Amino acid sequence: MRKILRLWVAGLFLLMVVVTFIGGSYYMLCYSLAPNAERTDTASCFRRLYEKYPETRPWVDSLRRADALRDTFIIMPTGERHHALFVRRGGNKTALVLHGWRGCSIDILFLARIYEQELGYNIVVPDFHAHGLSDGDMIQMGWLDRMDMREWIRVFRTDTMVVHGVSMGGATTMMMSGMGFDEDIKDIRFVDDCGYTSVWDEFAGELKNQFDLPEVPLMYTTSLLCKLHYGWSFGEASAIREVRRTHYPMLFIHGDQDTFVPTEMVYRLYDVCHSKKTLWIAKGAKHAESYKLHKDEYIQTVKDFLAAP
């Protein structure tokens, strides 16, 4: 009788452990990949943009007066309807400018302004899957997004192109860099601003920082759930692997006080890159603050990178 009781207790304990891990994995997955509930509130996005980067307001106002800032929608190969802001300057240069996690295209217009106003580029500023006005129910952390961004490039390709992303947008930029592109594009370059080495590295770091939990077993079970539900795992979503294989010019930007995407990541990314490359570390900058704290130096670094042979 005691033996049977011990087996029941052990079985019940094991069941509780399994349920706890599954519940924790679902919580982590939703916590990490759930979209911003107010993602379609464009008015709030513009207010936030103008408060943080007031220099963008006169530029946006001038584009609107000229009816030059266009909402553009395309249907992705997946059947989803995706949105981007688009400004055509004319000519053969186009910049694809990518926002961060739970952000939207409006958030990153402060960088798009540099390309359109100061460098004379056409600009395409997409909303990622499950961001802004684009379809989708869960964030993809750049991995599947790289295919969507490649489609935007296909639709708006010109002779000269640059892909510039911040945070998750920076990781997406690097994940794209290992892919091939249309031969009609004579020159394509990539700018990563504070992107992570891989989704695994980023989530494991935040699991430790926010919850003081180790990778085992939660990272493994959550990654498996992500693979089963959404078709990709944390381990395969690797920017550092794609940077290692790229042959396109790369500019890496990172703040030296970044703890959200730790600064050490950019050194690892830079070290494995074998193409033409440039590294700029912004002094005193926390996550995604390099432009805000060092506007002139940021702009000049980008200009020098694009002008280099």
C-alpha positions as a printed NumPy array, in Angstrom:
array([[  0.   ,   0.   ,   0.   ],
       [  2.814,   2.387,   0.923],
       [  4.59 ,   1.594,  -2.336],
       [  1.474,   2.429,  -4.345],
       [  1.06 ,   5.648,  -2.367],
       [  4.674,   6.636,  -3.022],
       [  4.173,   5.985,  -6.753],
       [  1.046,   8.165,  -6.747],
       [  2.87 ,  10.966,  -4.953],
       [  5.839,  10.721,  -7.321],
       [  3.522,  10.681, -10.329],
       [  1.578,  13.672,  -9.038],
       [  4.804,  15.576,  -8.39 ],
       [  6.07 ,  14.804, -11.896],
       [  2.773,  15.942, -13.382],
       [  2.959,  19.206, -11.449],
       [  6.502,  19.791, -12.684],
       [  5.475,  19.15 , -16.313],
       [  2.427,  21.422, -16.02 ],
       [  4.571,  24.13 , -14.431],
       [  7.144,  23.992, -17.231],
       [  4.489,  23.993, -19.951],
       [  2.669,  26.885, -18.296],
       [  5.922,  28.79 , -17.846],
       [  6.851,  28.158, -21.465],
       [  3.531,  29.467, -22.75 ],
       [  3.868,  32.523, -20.512],
       [  7.386,  33.23 , -21.778],
       [  6.307,  32.775, -25.391],
       [  3.371,  35.161, -25.028],
       [  5.412,  37.632, -22.978],
       [  8.108,  37.745, -25.661],
       [  6.086,  37.543, -28.865],
       [  2.722,  39.188, -28.119],
       [  2.201,  42.343, -30.222],
       [  1.586,  45.797, -28.821],
       [ -2.157,  45.993, -28.129],
       [ -2.207,  49.632, -29.354],
       [ -0.12 ,  49.002, -32.447],
       [ -2.627,  50.618, -34.871],
       [ -2.844,  53.893, -32.915],
       [ -0.837,  55.945, -35.409],
       [ -1.695,  59.276, -33.751],
       [  0.011,  58.151, -30.527],
       [  2.999,  56.928, -32.525],
       [  3.438,  60.345, -34.151],
       [  3.123,  62.116, -30.776],
       [  5.796,  59.833, -29.338],
       [  8.044,  60.449, -32.353],
       [  7.747,  64.244, -32.118],
       [  8.394,  64.269, -28.369],
       [ 11.556,  62.212, -28.733],
       [ 12.808,  63.57 , -32.063],
       [ 11.246,  67.028, -32.612],
       [ 13.38 ,  67.634, -35.699],
       [ 11.245,  65.117, -37.592],
       [  8.034,  67.154, -37.348],
       [  8.862,  69.884, -39.919],
       [ 10.067,  67.185, -42.31 ],
       [  6.914,  65.072, -41.933],
       [  4.734,  68.191, -42.276],
       [  6.501,  69.15 , -45.503],
       [  6.036,  65.649, -46.917],
       [  2.354,  65.726, -46.06 ],
       [  1.85 ,  69.122, -47.696],
       [  3.383,  67.696, -50.846],
       [  1.353,  64.462, -50.495],
       [  4.688,  62.623, -50.601],
       [  4.396,  60.408, -47.504],
       [  2.401,  57.454, -48.769],
       [  0.81 ,  54.49 , -47.007],
       [  1.69 ,  51.468, -49.126],
       [  0.336,  47.934, -48.833],
       [  1.516,  44.738, -50.5  ],
       [  0.429,  41.109, -50.239],
       [  3.224,  38.874, -49.034],
       [  3.777,  35.36 , -50.45 ],
       [  2.181,  34.118, -47.208],
       [ -1.061,  35.897, -48.181],
       [ -0.722,  38.498, -45.436],
       [ -1.27 ,  42.195, -46.099],
       [  1.684,  44.287, -44.954],
       [  2.091,  48.035, -44.646],
       [  4.932,  50.489, -45.173],
       [  5.431,  54.228, -45.364],
       [  7.021,  55.232, -48.673],
       [  8.577,  58.415, -50.016],
       [  9.845,  58.56 , -53.591],
       [ 12.588,  61.102, -54.183],
       [ 13.335,  59.814, -57.65 ],
       [ 16.691,  58.494, -58.72 ],
       [ 18.198,  55.08 , -58.183],
       [ 18.862,  54.987, -54.419],
       [ 16.475,  53.456, -51.875],
       [ 16.769,  52.92 , -48.114],
       [ 14.775,  50.268, -46.239],
       [ 14.567,  51.479, -42.626],
       [ 13.468,  48.978, -39.95 ],
       [ 11.938,  49.612, -36.513],
       [ 12.329,  47.653, -33.285],
       [ 10.404,  45.188, -31.101],
       [  6.741,  46.185, -30.577],
       [  7.347,  49.399, -32.491],
       [  6.077,  50.577, -35.864],
       [  7.215,  52.349, -39.011],
       [  6.423,  55.778, -37.533],
       [  8.83 ,  55.19 , -34.637],
       [ 11.818,  54.961, -36.966],
       [ 11.06 ,  57.983, -39.173],
       [ 13.814,  59.892, -37.362],
       [ 16.32 ,  57.709, -39.243],
       [ 14.343,  57.635, -42.474],
       [ 14.586,  61.449, -42.486],
       [ 18.358,  61.243, -42.764],
       [ 18.151,  59.115, -45.89 ],
       [ 15.415,  61.133, -47.607],
       [ 16.277,  64.682, -46.593],
       [ 20.067,  64.616, -46.303],
       [ 21.121,  61.783, -48.634],
       [ 18.437,  61.94 , -51.338],
       [ 17.237,  58.346, -51.032],
       [ 13.771,  57.005, -51.678],
       [ 12.635,  55.507, -48.379],
       [ 10.587,  52.404, -47.58 ],
       [  9.692,  52.062, -43.888],
       [  7.777,  48.806, -43.272],
       [  5.708,  47.63 , -40.359],
       [  6.911,  44.157, -39.419],
       [  4.532,  41.209, -39.21 ],
       [  2.222,  41.788, -36.19 ],
       [  3.353,  45.418, -35.898],
       [  1.672,  48.655, -36.89 ],
       [ -0.804,  48.185, -39.74 ],
       [  0.628,  44.875, -40.966],
       [ -1.17 ,  41.56 , -40.506],
       [ -0.006,  38.998, -37.972],
       [ -0.737,  37.807, -34.463],
       [  2.709,  37.077, -32.996],
       [  6.108,  38.763, -33.297],
       [  8.744,  36.887, -35.326],
       [ 11.89 ,  38.565, -33.873],
       [ 13.318,  39.193, -37.335],
       [ 13.758,  35.6  , -38.464],
       [ 10.734,  35.126, -40.703],
       [ 10.595,  38.906, -41.117],
       [ 13.765,  38.744, -43.177],
       [ 11.732,  37.107, -45.94 ],
       [  9.109,  39.869, -45.773],
       [ 11.806,  42.539, -45.939],
       [ 13.317,  40.817, -48.949],
       [  9.907,  41.126, -50.62 ],
       [  9.852,  44.871, -49.936],
       [ 13.269,  45.082, -51.585],
       [ 12.006,  43.123, -54.579],
       [  9.069,  45.491, -55.027],
       [ 11.05 ,  48.725, -54.573],
       [ 14.509,  47.702, -55.807],
       [ 16.818,  50.272, -57.336],
       [ 20.482,  50.199, -58.407],
       [ 21.696,  51.261, -54.958],
       [ 20.078,  50.131, -51.708],
       [ 20.756,  50.22 , -47.976],
       [ 18.988,  48.342, -45.181],
       [ 19.221,  50.113, -41.815],
       [ 17.598,  48.678, -38.692],
       [ 17.552,  49.404, -34.953],
       [ 17.294,  46.734, -32.215],
       [ 15.041,  43.965, -33.595],
       [ 15.269,  45.836, -36.888],
       [ 19.059,  45.652, -36.6  ],
       [ 18.888,  41.907, -36.012],
       [ 16.586,  41.571, -39.021],
       [ 19.062,  43.576, -41.09 ],
       [ 21.836,  41.159, -40.185],
       [ 19.633,  38.114, -40.767],
       [ 18.965,  39.465, -44.271],
       [ 22.643,  40.054, -44.979],
       [ 23.347,  36.354, -45.482],
       [ 20.763,  36.084, -48.27 ],
       [ 21.214,  36.637, -51.984],
       [ 19.573,  39.558, -53.77 ],
       [ 18.464,  40.458, -57.275],
       [ 21.351,  41.062, -59.671],
       [ 19.662,  44.318, -60.741],
       [ 20.839,  45.758, -57.42 ],
       [ 24.369,  46.982, -58.109],
       [ 25.202,  48.018, -54.538],
       [ 23.433,  46.913, -51.336],
       [ 24.72 ,  47.667, -47.847],
       [ 23.548,  46.901, -44.314],
       [ 23.532,  49.008, -41.143],
       [ 22.918,  47.283, -37.799],
       [ 22.171,  49.531, -34.839],
       [ 22.178,  47.529, -31.556],
       [ 20.856,  44.248, -32.963],
       [ 21.241,  40.991, -31.032],
       [ 23.442,  38.04 , -31.983],
       [ 20.515,  35.594, -31.879],
       [ 17.034,  35.307, -30.432],
       [ 18.334,  32.584, -28.112],
       [ 21.062,  34.847, -26.714],
       [ 18.682,  37.77 , -26.251],
       [ 15.907,  35.798, -24.566],
       [ 18.322,  33.849, -22.352],
       [ 19.871,  37.11 , -21.211],
       [ 16.508,  38.668, -20.396],
       [ 15.375,  35.479, -18.63 ],
       [ 18.37 ,  35.857, -16.343],
       [ 18.134,  39.638, -15.931],
       [ 14.388,  39.923, -15.315],
       [ 13.527,  36.628, -13.627],
       [ 16.924,  35.324, -12.42 ],
       [ 16.262,  31.998, -14.161],
       [ 18.745,  29.766, -16.023],
       [ 18.363,  28.64 , -19.634],
       [ 17.561,  25.043, -18.644],
       [ 14.851,  23.948, -19.082],
       [ 12.613,  26.943, -19.905],
       [ 14.496,  28.199, -22.956],
       [ 14.399,  24.738, -24.514],
       [ 10.71 ,  24.088, -23.867],
       [  9.677,  27.587, -24.996],
       [ 11.765,  27.338, -28.155],
       [ 10.142,  23.989, -28.924],
       [  6.678,  25.516, -28.474],
       [  7.645,  28.341, -30.808],
       [  8.776,  25.839, -33.417],
       [  5.557,  23.835, -33.114],
       [  3.255,  26.879, -33.2  ],
       [  5.068,  29.327, -35.482],
       [  7.574,  27.321, -37.491],
       [ 10.864,  28.681, -36.115],
       [ 13.018,  28.118, -33.058],
       [ 15.101,  30.511, -30.994],
       [ 18.332,  28.783, -31.98 ],
       [ 17.821,  29.002, -35.732],
       [ 16.954,  32.72 , -35.546],
       [ 20.618,  33.693, -35.598],
       [ 21.983,  37.009, -36.829],
       [ 25.568,  36.026, -36.083],
       [ 25.363,  32.995, -38.38 ],
       [ 24.087,  35.142, -41.261],
       [ 26.706,  37.836, -40.654],
       [ 29.393,  35.168, -40.799],
       [ 28.345,  34.221, -44.334],
       [ 27.606,  37.68 , -45.742],
       [ 29.704,  39.27 , -48.461],
       [ 27.946,  42.651, -48.329],
       [ 29.371,  45.769, -46.615],
       [ 28.267,  46.05 , -42.97 ],
       [ 28.183,  48.951, -40.513],
       [ 27.779,  47.999, -36.848],
       [ 26.579,  50.634, -34.336],
       [ 26.117,  50.045, -30.604],
       [ 25.968,  52.044, -27.403],
       [ 28.668,  51.265, -24.86 ],
       [ 26.107,  51.36 , -22.006],
       [ 23.586,  48.986, -23.598],
       [ 22.406,  46.302, -21.192],
       [ 19.191,  45.262, -22.984],
       [ 21.195,  44.05 , -25.98 ],
       [ 24.585,  43.86 , -24.255],
       [ 27.394,  45.752, -25.966],
       [ 29.573,  42.642, -26.037],
       [ 27.279,  41.213, -28.71 ],
       [ 28.399,  43.742, -31.308],
       [ 32.046,  42.772, -30.871],
       [ 31.172,  39.131, -31.53 ],
       [ 29.204,  40.122, -34.616],
       [ 31.985,  42.341, -35.923],
       [ 34.624,  39.664, -35.364],
       [ 32.825,  36.994, -37.431],
       [ 32.028,  39.344, -40.323],
       [ 34.451,  38.786, -43.227],
       [ 33.058,  41.381, -45.643],
       [ 33.929,  45.09 , -45.668],
       [ 32.938,  46.308, -42.232],
       [ 32.905,  49.317, -39.929],
       [ 32.278,  49.5  , -36.18 ],
       [ 31.201,  52.58 , -34.245],
       [ 30.634,  52.475, -30.476],
       [ 28.57 ,  55.4  , -29.168],
       [ 29.891,  56.67 , -25.851],
       [ 27.41 ,  56.809, -22.978],
       [ 24.535,  55.422, -25.057],
       [ 22.095,  52.888, -23.668],
       [ 19.908,  50.704, -25.886],
       [ 18.871,  52.435, -29.134],
       [ 20.205,  55.796, -27.925],
       [ 23.221,  56.19 , -30.216],
       [ 21.486,  58.595, -32.606],
       [ 19.706,  60.532, -29.861],
       [ 22.955,  61.254, -27.972],
       [ 25.319,  61.702, -30.928],
       [ 23.243,  62.919, -33.882],
       [ 26.002,  64.59 , -35.889],
       [ 28.487,  61.766, -35.414],
       [ 25.82 ,  59.157, -36.176],
       [ 24.86 ,  60.844, -39.445],
       [ 28.476,  61.343, -40.482],
       [ 29.302,  57.692, -39.72 ],
       [ 26.445,  56.556, -41.966],
       [ 27.47 ,  58.977, -44.729],
       [ 31.092,  57.781, -44.614],
       [ 30.002,  54.161, -44.737],
       [ 27.779,  54.713, -47.774],
       [ 30.44 ,  56.759, -49.557],
       [ 33.211,  54.187, -49.084],
       [ 34.128,  52.145, -52.172]])
